[in-house]
Coordinates of C-alpha atoms in Angstrom, one line a residue:
M1 CA 26.0 -43.8 158.9
R2 CA 25.4 -42.3 155.4
P3 CA 22.0 -41.8 153.7
T4 CA 20.9 -44.4 151.1
W5 CA 19.6 -41.8 148.6
V6 CA 20.3 -38.2 147.8
V7 CA 18.9 -35.7 145.3
D8 CA 21.4 -34.9 142.5
V9 CA 20.5 -31.2 142.0
W10 CA 22.6 -31.0 138.8
Q11 CA 20.8 -33.9 137.1
Q12 CA 17.5 -33.2 139.0
C13 CA 16.9 -36.8 140.0
L14 CA 17.4 -39.3 142.8
V15 CA 20.8 -41.1 143.0
G16 CA 22.3 -43.7 145.3
A17 CA 24.5 -42.1 148.0
S18 CA 28.1 -43.1 148.5
S19 CA 30.7 -42.2 151.1
A20 CA 32.3 -39.8 148.6
H21 CA 29.2 -37.7 148.3
E22 CA 29.3 -34.5 150.2
Y23 CA 25.7 -33.4 150.7
V24 CA 23.5 -30.6 152.1
A25 CA 20.4 -31.5 154.2
L26 CA 17.1 -29.7 154.5
S27 CA 15.1 -29.3 157.7
Y28 CA 11.5 -28.1 157.1
V29 CA 7.9 -29.0 158.0
W30 CA 5.6 -31.1 155.8
G31 CA 2.3 -29.6 156.8
G32 CA -0.9 -31.0 155.4
N33 CA -0.4 -30.4 151.7
L34 CA 0.0 -33.3 149.2
F35 CA 3.3 -33.5 147.3
I36 CA 5.6 -36.0 145.8
K37 CA 7.2 -38.7 148.0
T38 CA 9.5 -41.5 147.1
L39 CA 7.6 -44.9 147.1
R40 CA 8.4 -48.3 145.9
S41 CA 6.2 -47.7 142.9
N42 CA 8.1 -44.6 141.6
I43 CA 11.6 -45.0 142.9
D44 CA 12.9 -46.2 139.5
Q45 CA 11.2 -43.3 137.7
L46 CA 12.7 -40.8 140.1
Q47 CA 16.2 -42.0 139.2
V48 CA 15.8 -40.8 135.6
P49 CA 17.7 -37.6 135.0
L50 CA 15.4 -34.5 135.0
S51 CA 12.6 -36.5 136.7
L52 CA 12.4 -33.7 139.3
S53 CA 12.8 -30.8 137.0
L54 CA 10.2 -28.1 136.5
E55 CA 9.6 -29.2 132.9
R56 CA 8.3 -32.6 134.1
N57 CA 5.5 -30.8 136.0
V58 CA 6.3 -32.7 139.2
E59 CA 4.7 -31.5 142.5
V60 CA 7.9 -30.6 144.3
P61 CA 7.1 -28.3 147.2
R62 CA 8.5 -24.8 147.1
S63 CA 10.8 -25.3 150.1
I64 CA 12.4 -28.3 148.5
R65 CA 12.6 -26.7 145.1
D66 CA 14.3 -23.6 146.6
A67 CA 16.7 -25.8 148.6
M68 CA 17.7 -27.6 145.4
N69 CA 18.4 -24.3 143.7
L70 CA 20.2 -22.9 146.7
T71 CA 22.4 -26.1 146.9
E72 CA 23.4 -25.8 143.3
S73 CA 24.1 -22.0 143.7
M74 CA 26.6 -22.9 146.5
G75 CA 28.5 -25.2 144.2
K76 CA 27.1 -28.3 145.9
R77 CA 25.7 -31.2 144.0
Y78 CA 23.7 -33.4 146.5
L79 CA 20.8 -32.6 148.7
W80 CA 19.2 -34.9 151.3
V81 CA 15.5 -34.3 152.0
D82 CA 13.4 -36.9 153.9
C83 CA 10.3 -37.1 151.6
L84 CA 12.5 -38.0 148.6
C85 CA 15.5 -39.8 150.2
I86 CA 13.5 -42.2 152.4
V87 CA 11.2 -44.7 150.6
Q88 CA 8.1 -43.9 152.5
D89 CA 6.3 -47.2 152.1
D90 CA 9.3 -49.5 152.6
E91 CA 9.0 -50.1 156.3
I92 CA 12.4 -51.7 156.8
H93 CA 14.3 -49.1 154.9
K94 CA 12.3 -46.3 156.6
A95 CA 13.0 -47.7 160.1
E96 CA 16.7 -47.9 159.3
Q97 CA 16.8 -44.3 158.0
I98 CA 14.8 -42.9 160.9
A99 CA 17.1 -44.6 163.4
S100 CA 20.1 -43.0 161.6
M101 CA 18.6 -39.5 161.4
A102 CA 21.1 -38.1 163.9
A103 CA 24.0 -39.4 161.8
I104 CA 22.5 -38.2 158.5
F105 CA 22.3 -34.6 159.8
A106 CA 25.6 -34.8 161.6
N107 CA 27.4 -35.9 158.4
A108 CA 25.8 -33.2 156.2
S109 CA 28.2 -30.5 155.3
L110 CA 25.4 -27.9 155.9
T111 CA 21.7 -28.0 157.0
I112 CA 19.3 -25.5 155.4
I113 CA 16.6 -24.8 158.0
A114 CA 13.3 -23.5 156.7
A115 CA 12.1 -22.2 160.1
S116 CA 9.2 -20.1 158.7
G117 CA 5.9 -21.1 157.3
E118 CA 3.1 -23.6 157.9
N119 CA 4.1 -26.2 155.3
A120 CA 6.5 -27.4 152.7
D121 CA 5.3 -24.8 150.2
A122 CA 6.5 -21.9 152.4
G123 CA 9.7 -21.7 150.4
L124 CA 12.9 -19.8 151.0
P125 CA 12.1 -16.3 149.7
G126 CA 14.8 -13.7 149.1
F127 CA 17.5 -15.5 147.0
P128 CA 17.7 -13.6 143.7
G129 CA 17.3 -15.9 140.7
I130 CA 16.5 -18.8 143.0
S131 CA 13.3 -18.0 144.9
T132 CA 10.6 -15.4 145.2
P133 CA 11.4 -12.0 146.7
R134 CA 11.2 -11.7 150.5
S135 CA 9.0 -9.2 152.3
V136 CA 11.3 -7.9 155.0
Q137 CA 10.0 -4.6 156.3
Q138 CA 12.5 -1.7 156.8
Q139 CA 12.2 2.1 157.2
T140 CA 14.9 4.5 156.2
F141 CA 15.4 7.8 158.0
I142 CA 17.5 10.6 156.6
L143 CA 19.5 12.6 159.2
N144 CA 21.7 15.6 159.0
H145 CA 24.9 15.5 156.9
G146 CA 23.5 12.8 154.7
L147 CA 23.4 10.1 157.4
K148 CA 20.9 7.4 157.1
V149 CA 19.3 5.2 159.8
V150 CA 17.5 2.0 158.8
K151 CA 15.0 0.5 161.1
L152 CA 14.6 -3.3 160.5
Q153 CA 11.7 -5.5 161.6
R154 CA 13.0 -9.0 162.4
P155 CA 12.3 -11.8 164.8
D156 CA 12.9 -10.2 168.2
S157 CA 14.2 -13.4 169.7
P158 CA 15.0 -16.9 168.8
F159 CA 12.0 -17.8 170.9
W160 CA 9.9 -16.5 168.1
R161 CA 10.5 -19.9 166.5
V162 CA 8.3 -21.5 169.2
S163 CA 5.3 -19.7 167.5
Q164 CA 6.2 -21.4 164.2
P165 CA 5.5 -25.0 163.3
W166 CA 9.2 -25.8 162.7
G167 CA 10.0 -24.6 166.2
R168 CA 7.3 -26.8 167.8
R169 CA 7.9 -30.0 165.8
A170 CA 9.4 -33.1 167.4
W171 CA 11.1 -34.2 164.2
T172 CA 13.1 -30.9 163.9
I173 CA 14.7 -31.2 167.3
Q174 CA 17.2 -33.8 166.3
E175 CA 17.7 -32.1 162.9
H176 CA 18.8 -28.9 164.6
L177 CA 20.6 -30.7 167.4
F178 CA 23.0 -32.8 165.3
S179 CA 23.7 -30.4 162.4
K180 CA 27.2 -29.0 162.6
R181 CA 26.5 -26.0 160.3
R182 CA 23.0 -24.4 160.0
L183 CA 21.8 -21.9 157.6
V184 CA 18.6 -20.7 159.2
Y185 CA 15.9 -19.0 157.2
E186 CA 13.3 -17.3 159.5
K187 CA 10.8 -14.6 158.7
G188 CA 12.7 -13.3 155.7
W189 CA 16.1 -13.2 157.6
I190 CA 19.0 -15.5 157.3
R191 CA 21.3 -16.6 160.1
W192 CA 24.4 -18.8 160.2
H193 CA 25.2 -21.1 163.1
C194 CA 28.2 -23.3 163.6
N195 CA 30.2 -24.6 166.5
K196 CA 32.4 -21.5 166.4
A197 CA 30.2 -18.5 165.5
T198 CA 26.8 -17.1 164.9
W199 CA 26.3 -14.6 162.0
Q200 CA 23.4 -12.6 160.8
E201 CA 23.3 -10.6 157.6
D202 CA 23.0 -7.2 159.2
C203 CA 25.3 -7.5 162.3
T204 CA 28.6 -9.0 163.5
T205 CA 29.0 -12.0 165.7
A206 CA 29.4 -9.8 168.8
Q207 CA 26.2 -7.9 168.0
V208 CA 24.3 -11.1 167.5
D209 CA 25.3 -12.2 170.9
S210 CA 24.2 -9.0 172.5
I211 CA 20.9 -8.8 170.7
F212 CA 20.1 -12.5 171.3
P213 CA 21.9 -13.4 174.6
E214 CA 19.8 -16.5 175.0
K215 CA 21.2 -17.7 171.6
D216 CA 18.6 -20.4 170.9
I217 CA 15.4 -22.0 172.1
W218 CA 17.3 -25.3 172.3
D219 CA 20.5 -24.0 173.9
D220 CA 20.1 -26.5 176.8
L221 CA 20.6 -29.3 174.3
T222 CA 24.2 -28.3 173.6
D223 CA 25.4 -30.8 176.3
L224 CA 23.5 -33.6 174.6
R225 CA 25.4 -33.0 171.3
Q226 CA 28.7 -33.2 173.2
E227 CA 27.6 -36.4 175.0
C228 CA 27.4 -38.3 171.7
T229 CA 31.2 -38.2 171.7
R230 CA 31.6 -39.3 175.3
T231 CA 31.5 -42.7 177.0
I232 CA 30.2 -41.8 180.5
P233 CA 26.5 -40.8 180.3
N234 CA 25.1 -37.4 181.3
I235 CA 21.6 -38.2 182.5
T236 CA 20.7 -34.5 183.0
A237 CA 21.4 -33.9 179.3
L238 CA 19.2 -36.9 178.4
G239 CA 16.4 -35.6 180.6
N240 CA 16.5 -32.2 179.0
A241 CA 16.3 -33.7 175.5
I242 CA 13.3 -35.8 176.5
R243 CA 11.4 -32.9 177.9
H244 CA 11.7 -31.1 174.5
F245 CA 10.3 -34.2 172.8
V246 CA 7.4 -34.4 175.3
R247 CA 6.4 -30.8 174.6
A248 CA 6.8 -31.0 170.8
D249 CA 4.0 -31.3 168.3
L250 CA 3.5 -34.3 166.0
T251 CA 1.1 -34.5 163.0
Y252 CA 0.8 -38.2 163.8
P253 CA 1.3 -38.8 167.6
E254 CA 2.2 -42.4 166.9
D255 CA 5.5 -41.0 165.4
S256 CA 6.7 -40.0 168.9
L257 CA 9.3 -42.7 169.3
D258 CA 10.4 -42.5 165.6
A259 CA 11.2 -38.8 166.1
F260 CA 13.4 -39.7 169.1
A261 CA 15.1 -42.6 167.4
G262 CA 18.0 -40.7 166.1
V263 CA 18.8 -39.3 169.5
A264 CA 18.5 -42.7 171.1
T265 CA 20.8 -44.2 168.5
A266 CA 23.4 -41.5 169.0
L267 CA 23.3 -42.0 172.8
S268 CA 23.3 -45.8 172.8
P269 CA 27.1 -46.0 173.2
C270 CA 26.5 -44.5 176.7
Y271 CA 23.7 -46.8 177.8
K272 CA 24.1 -50.5 178.0
D273 CA 21.3 -52.4 176.2
G274 CA 20.0 -49.1 174.7
F275 CA 16.4 -48.0 175.1
I276 CA 12.9 -49.5 175.5
S277 CA 10.2 -47.1 174.3
G278 CA 12.4 -44.1 175.0
L279 CA 13.6 -45.2 178.5
P280 CA 17.2 -46.3 179.0
V281 CA 17.5 -49.9 180.0
A282 CA 20.5 -49.3 182.2
F283 CA 18.4 -47.6 185.0
F284 CA 15.0 -48.5 183.7
Y285 CA 13.6 -49.1 187.3
I286 CA 14.4 -45.4 187.9
A287 CA 13.6 -44.1 184.4
V288 CA 10.0 -45.2 184.7
L289 CA 9.6 -42.9 187.7
W290 CA 9.3 -39.7 185.5
K291 CA 6.7 -37.2 186.8
P292 CA 4.2 -35.0 185.0
L293 CA 4.5 -31.2 185.3
W294 CA 1.6 -28.9 184.9
G295 CA -0.7 -31.6 183.4
I296 CA -0.1 -33.8 180.4
C297 CA -2.4 -35.5 178.0
R298 CA -2.2 -38.8 176.1
R299 CA -0.8 -39.1 172.6
R300 CA -3.2 -41.4 170.6
S301 CA -2.8 -42.7 167.1
K302 CA -4.5 -40.8 164.3
K303 CA -4.1 -43.4 161.7
P304 CA -7.1 -45.8 161.8
D305 CA -5.0 -48.8 160.8
A306 CA -2.0 -47.9 163.0
Q307 CA -0.6 -50.8 165.0
I308 CA 1.6 -48.6 167.1
K309 CA 0.4 -48.3 170.7
L310 CA 2.3 -45.7 172.7
P311 CA 2.7 -46.9 176.3
S312 CA 1.3 -45.0 179.3
W313 CA 4.4 -45.9 181.3
S314 CA 6.7 -44.0 179.0
W315 CA 7.0 -40.3 178.4
A316 CA 6.5 -41.1 174.7
G317 CA 2.8 -41.8 175.3
W318 CA 2.2 -38.2 176.6
K319 CA 2.3 -34.6 175.5
G320 CA 2.9 -31.6 177.8
D321 CA 5.8 -31.2 180.2
I322 CA 7.5 -33.6 182.5
E323 CA 10.4 -33.5 185.0
T324 CA 12.9 -36.2 185.5
S325 CA 14.3 -35.2 188.9
S326 CA 13.9 -38.8 190.2
W327 CA 16.6 -39.8 187.6
A328 CA 19.2 -38.0 189.7
A329 CA 19.1 -41.0 192.0
A330 CA 20.8 -43.0 189.1
M331 CA 23.8 -40.6 189.2
D332 CA 25.1 -41.7 192.6
F333 CA 28.1 -43.2 190.8
L334 CA 29.5 -39.6 190.5
I335 CA 31.7 -38.1 193.2
A336 CA 30.5 -34.5 193.8
S337 CA 33.8 -32.7 193.7
C338 CA 34.9 -34.6 190.5
R339 CA 31.9 -34.1 188.2
R340 CA 32.7 -33.1 184.7
F341 CA 29.0 -32.7 183.9
D342 CA 26.3 -30.4 185.1
D343 CA 24.6 -33.4 186.7
H344 CA 23.5 -32.8 190.3
P345 CA 23.0 -36.3 191.8
S346 CA 20.4 -36.2 194.5
L347 CA 21.1 -37.9 197.8
E348 CA 18.0 -39.9 197.2
R349 CA 18.5 -43.6 197.0
V350 CA 16.1 -45.7 194.9
T351 CA 16.1 -49.5 195.1
P352 CA 14.3 -51.8 192.7
L353 CA 11.6 -54.2 194.1
F354 CA 11.7 -56.6 191.1
E355 CA 12.9 -57.0 187.6
W356 CA 10.5 -55.6 184.9
K357 CA 9.8 -57.6 181.8
Y358 CA 8.9 -56.1 178.4
H359 CA 6.4 -57.5 175.9
E360 CA 6.4 -56.7 172.2
I361 CA 3.0 -58.4 171.9
L362 CA 0.5 -59.1 174.7
T363 CA 0.7 -62.9 174.4
D364 CA 4.4 -63.4 174.7
T365 CA 6.1 -64.5 177.9
G366 CA 8.1 -61.3 178.2
K367 CA 11.9 -60.6 178.3
P368 CA 13.6 -59.4 181.5
I369 CA 14.8 -55.8 181.8
P370 CA 18.0 -56.1 183.9
N371 CA 18.7 -53.5 186.6
I372 CA 22.2 -53.0 185.1
W373 CA 23.5 -50.0 187.0
Y374 CA 21.9 -51.2 190.3
E375 CA 23.7 -54.5 189.9
S376 CA 26.9 -52.7 189.3
R377 CA 26.4 -50.6 192.4
Q378 CA 25.7 -53.8 194.5
K379 CA 28.7 -55.5 193.1
F380 CA 31.3 -52.7 193.3
G381 CA 30.0 -49.8 195.3
Y382 CA 30.5 -48.8 198.9
G383 CA 33.3 -50.9 200.1
K384 CA 32.7 -53.9 197.9
D385 CA 36.2 -53.9 196.3
S386 CA 37.0 -57.6 195.7
E387 CA 35.6 -58.1 192.2
P388 CA 37.8 -57.5 189.1
C389 CA 37.1 -54.1 187.4
P390 CA 34.9 -54.1 184.3
H391 CA 36.6 -53.4 180.9
G392 CA 38.0 -49.9 180.7
W393 CA 37.9 -49.2 184.5
T394 CA 40.7 -49.0 187.1
R395 CA 40.5 -49.1 190.9
H396 CA 42.4 -46.5 193.1
K397 CA 42.9 -46.0 196.8
F398 CA 40.3 -43.7 198.4
S399 CA 41.9 -40.7 200.2
E400 CA 39.9 -39.7 203.2
S401 CA 41.8 -36.4 203.6
R402 CA 41.1 -35.4 200.0
F403 CA 37.4 -36.1 200.2
K404 CA 36.9 -35.0 203.8
H405 CA 34.3 -32.4 202.8
L406 CA 32.2 -35.3 201.3
D407 CA 32.2 -37.4 204.5
G408 CA 28.6 -36.8 205.2
E409 CA 27.5 -37.5 201.7
M410 CA 29.6 -40.7 201.6
K411 CA 28.2 -42.0 204.8
Y412 CA 24.7 -41.2 203.8
L413 CA 25.0 -43.1 200.6
G414 CA 26.6 -46.1 202.2
S415 CA 29.8 -47.1 204.0
T416 CA 32.8 -45.0 203.3
P417 CA 34.6 -46.7 200.3
Q418 CA 38.1 -48.0 200.4
H419 CA 38.6 -47.2 196.7
I420 CA 37.4 -45.0 193.9
Y421 CA 37.3 -45.8 190.2
K422 CA 38.5 -44.2 187.0
H423 CA 37.5 -44.8 183.4
Q424 CA 40.0 -44.8 180.5
S425 CA 37.9 -42.3 178.6
G426 CA 38.5 -39.7 181.3
P427 CA 41.3 -40.6 183.7
H428 CA 40.9 -37.3 185.6
S429 CA 37.2 -38.1 186.6
E430 CA 36.5 -40.3 189.6
F431 CA 33.5 -42.4 190.5
R432 CA 32.1 -44.3 193.4
Y433 CA 31.7 -47.4 191.4
P434 CA 32.1 -48.4 187.8
L435 CA 29.2 -48.6 185.3
I436 CA 28.7 -51.5 182.9
L437 CA 29.0 -49.8 179.5
P438 CA 28.5 -51.0 176.0
T439 CA 31.5 -52.4 174.2
E440 CA 32.8 -50.6 171.1
T441 CA 31.5 -53.5 168.9
E442 CA 27.9 -53.5 170.3
A443 CA 25.4 -52.1 167.8
P444 CA 22.7 -49.6 169.1
I445 CA 19.7 -51.3 170.6
L446 CA 16.3 -49.6 170.1
R447 CA 13.3 -51.6 171.3
Q448 CA 10.5 -49.5 170.2
P449 CA 7.7 -49.2 170.2
V450 CA 7.3 -51.7 173.1
P451 CA 3.7 -51.4 174.3
Y452 CA 3.8 -53.5 177.5
I453 CA 5.8 -54.1 180.6
S454 CA 5.0 -56.5 183.4
C455 CA 5.9 -57.4 186.9
T456 CA 4.6 -59.1 190.0
T457 CA 4.0 -56.4 192.6
R458 CA 1.9 -55.4 195.6
R459 CA -1.4 -53.5 195.3
A460 CA -3.4 -51.5 197.9
Y461 CA -6.1 -48.9 197.9
L462 CA -5.9 -45.4 199.4
Y463 CA -8.3 -42.5 199.7
G464 CA -7.9 -39.1 198.1
D465 CA -8.3 -36.3 200.7
T466 CA -7.6 -32.9 199.2
V467 CA -6.2 -31.5 196.0
F468 CA -3.3 -29.1 196.2
Q469 CA -0.7 -27.5 194.0
D470 CA 2.9 -27.4 195.1
R471 CA 3.6 -25.3 191.9
P472 CA 1.1 -23.5 189.7
G473 CA -0.8 -26.0 187.5
N474 CA 0.8 -29.1 189.2
D475 CA -2.0 -31.0 190.7
N476 CA -1.4 -33.4 193.7
I477 CA -3.7 -35.3 195.9
L478 CA -3.1 -36.0 199.6
L479 CA -3.5 -39.7 200.3
R480 CA -4.9 -41.2 203.5
N481 CA -5.9 -44.7 204.5
Q482 CA -9.3 -46.0 205.6
V483 CA -9.0 -44.6 209.1
G484 CA -7.7 -41.2 207.9
T485 CA -3.9 -41.7 208.5
W486 CA -1.6 -39.6 206.4
M487 CA 0.0 -41.9 203.7
G488 CA 1.6 -39.8 201.1
I489 CA 1.1 -37.8 197.9
L490 CA -0.1 -38.6 194.4
T491 CA 0.8 -36.4 191.4
L492 CA -1.9 -36.6 188.7
H493 CA -1.0 -36.7 185.0
N494 CA -4.0 -34.6 184.4
L495 CA -6.8 -33.4 186.7
A496 CA -9.3 -34.3 183.9
H497 CA -8.5 -38.0 184.6
L498 CA -10.8 -37.6 187.6
D499 CA -13.8 -36.5 185.4
R500 CA -14.8 -40.0 184.3
N501 CA -15.9 -41.3 187.8
M502 CA -15.6 -38.3 190.1
T503 CA -15.8 -34.6 190.6
M504 CA -13.6 -32.2 192.6
S505 CA -16.2 -32.3 195.5
S506 CA -16.0 -36.1 195.6
I507 CA -12.2 -35.9 196.2
S508 CA -12.8 -34.4 199.6
S509 CA -15.4 -37.2 200.1
R510 CA -12.5 -39.7 200.0
T511 CA -12.3 -41.2 196.6
L512 CA -10.5 -44.5 196.3
F513 CA -7.3 -44.9 194.3
E514 CA -5.8 -48.2 193.1
L515 CA -2.0 -48.0 193.7
V516 CA 0.8 -50.4 192.9
E517 CA 4.3 -50.2 194.3
V518 CA 7.2 -50.0 191.8
A519 CA 10.3 -48.9 193.7
R520 CA 11.5 -48.1 197.2
G521 CA 13.3 -44.9 198.1
R522 CA 14.9 -42.8 200.9
T523 CA 15.9 -39.2 201.0
R524 CA 17.3 -36.7 203.4
L525 CA 15.2 -34.0 205.0
D526 CA 18.1 -31.9 206.5
D527 CA 19.6 -30.8 203.2
P528 CA 17.6 -27.8 201.8
G529 CA 20.0 -27.6 198.8
D530 CA 19.0 -31.1 197.6
P531 CA 16.9 -30.5 194.5
Q532 CA 15.0 -33.7 195.2
N533 CA 13.6 -32.0 198.4
F534 CA 12.5 -28.9 196.4
L535 CA 10.7 -31.0 193.8
C536 CA 8.9 -33.3 196.2
P537 CA 5.3 -32.1 196.7
E538 CA 4.9 -33.7 200.1
F539 CA 7.7 -31.6 201.5
S540 CA 5.9 -28.4 200.4
L541 CA 3.1 -29.2 202.8
K542 CA 5.5 -29.2 205.8
S543 CA 2.9 -31.6 207.4
Q544 CA 3.5 -32.8 211.0
E545 CA 1.6 -36.0 209.9
M546 CA 4.5 -37.0 207.6
P547 CA 6.4 -39.8 209.3
T548 CA 10.2 -39.2 209.5
D549 CA 13.0 -39.9 211.9
G550 CA 14.1 -36.3 211.7
K551 CA 16.8 -36.9 209.1
F552 CA 15.3 -39.3 206.5
Y553 CA 12.1 -40.0 204.8
E554 CA 11.6 -43.5 203.6
Y555 CA 8.9 -44.3 201.1
Y556 CA 7.6 -46.4 198.2
Y557 CA 7.0 -45.0 194.7
V558 CA 3.5 -46.0 193.6
L559 CA 1.6 -45.7 190.3
W560 CA -2.1 -44.9 190.1
I561 CA -3.5 -47.3 187.6
E562 CA -6.8 -47.9 185.8
W563 CA -7.7 -51.2 184.1
D564 CA -9.0 -51.9 180.6
G565 CA -9.6 -55.6 180.6
D566 CA -6.4 -57.3 181.7
I567 CA -4.2 -54.3 180.9
A568 CA -3.5 -51.5 183.4
Y569 CA -2.7 -47.9 182.4
R570 CA -0.7 -45.4 184.3
K571 CA -2.7 -42.3 185.4
G572 CA -0.4 -40.8 188.1
I573 CA 2.7 -41.3 190.2
G574 CA 3.2 -40.8 194.0
R575 CA 5.2 -41.7 197.1
V576 CA 3.8 -43.2 200.2
A577 CA 5.4 -43.5 203.6
K578 CA 7.2 -46.9 203.8
S579 CA 6.2 -47.9 207.3
R580 CA 2.6 -47.1 206.8
W581 CA 2.3 -48.6 203.3
E582 CA 3.8 -51.9 204.6
F583 CA 1.2 -51.9 207.4
E584 CA -1.7 -51.6 204.9
E585 CA -3.5 -54.7 203.8
G586 CA -2.5 -55.3 200.2
E587 CA -2.3 -58.2 197.8
R588 CA 0.2 -59.5 195.3
I589 CA -0.8 -59.1 191.7
N590 CA 0.6 -59.8 188.2
L591 CA 0.6 -56.4 186.6
M592 CA 0.6 -55.9 182.8
L593 CA 1.1 -52.2 182.1
G594 CA 0.1 -50.8 178.7

């Protein structure tokens, strides 16, 4: 995917982009200042040569002006910058370009990153004849025999960028992630990054590596960049990327899904049916089980006329930190000894209770969200070997001797298989069952923003007993039924959600919580290395009240909801003991989750 428009820095105007145009891209922050943007009303005028020149007195921000000059000085002719190359009030064109953002930056020959400054007028100081002088501080010490030592003051770590708006912005994540060459301007210093090397103007590659061993604040996203060229999905890499977006700042919170659109588009070849409001359709029934970490707060629209409603059931509707450990249950297609990813599939098994529906408007009847990977597991997994393989997959005889060390894991997850599966994209990798993957001709599917999902489910009410933290800042409530029986744990999105109707003292006075079941699960208790066990707050209590058979804990995932008219909103997520939850008096309800 190529951009529609680019800036011709030789003619100082906007021109239509073609596949023959090699272009440089600019990554920067807008800030709150007013400056020129391409609109339907001025796009013809901006195509006139010299329309962006200094002589025309146009309010081109300093960062963009400096990037134009720098591009020309490098012998390049075309520059892509979002405020000029996306028609800001053409909603169809804007949506297409936003969804293609990953490709736009990936196809740029170079990305100039203005990592310093509060806004688009920060500029790129330090390029003689191009921009204003920089203010890098250095001290020179004269030693014996004419030797000189220069002490430089520079960013002491790439994590310095977190303190700058560019390093905290959601939009800049994908710009950094997909750029193959990056010229980073930060605090007066220039650094070069590419897939082969890192260079800084005052030291060699080896010295950069020793001074900055952590390399980059987004180093854990490297796997995601690689995944865009693969066919089999890496859920761990997806979860890492989403955590960065949840933490990131947005001037307009309603842009949350737009900022993620480029990543979602790039990953769509791995995930059948794409994404719904930032959650992959292929394992939606598990994806919706993400958990808050250390308290999160709602993202709400700032624009008074904004029609975008960010859902409470998606990470996109929240800011803070989350963890996606429950998503590991979707990775049971991997065979442990044959993983080519860093994925660590938990031995947890999660089973859907129903098929969700999504609603683009409240009044429509809804469209089903198929449980694609679960259906594949039911059709092909664990000894069910009679069906023809999906396209691209082959079936092979299972060797008990080769996988003897996995005997316990295999038996736990189901009956020992007669066959394993391989995919044509990686014939040396082996899987328990084949995934249904998109075909090469399927276009990326992004359903966003989708404000509502619905289902028919079971509701019951439990009491909050005490608040505890399994990790610092992570607030959980111990749940009991009416007669005081231990039921499970509820993890709150934010302890402040209790402030409307209750206080901390009223929690211990047994406050009632409305809970709905959304999935059923089972996990082992005898594997201390299983990350799911480490991340489950109920296990941290080591309570004798928790019902188990010694090896397994069976439960339901439940959401704490609060109603606003006919729409419910997610306020927390928990797990309740299966046998005790089923014994509770509940009722079937039609749930519309907003």
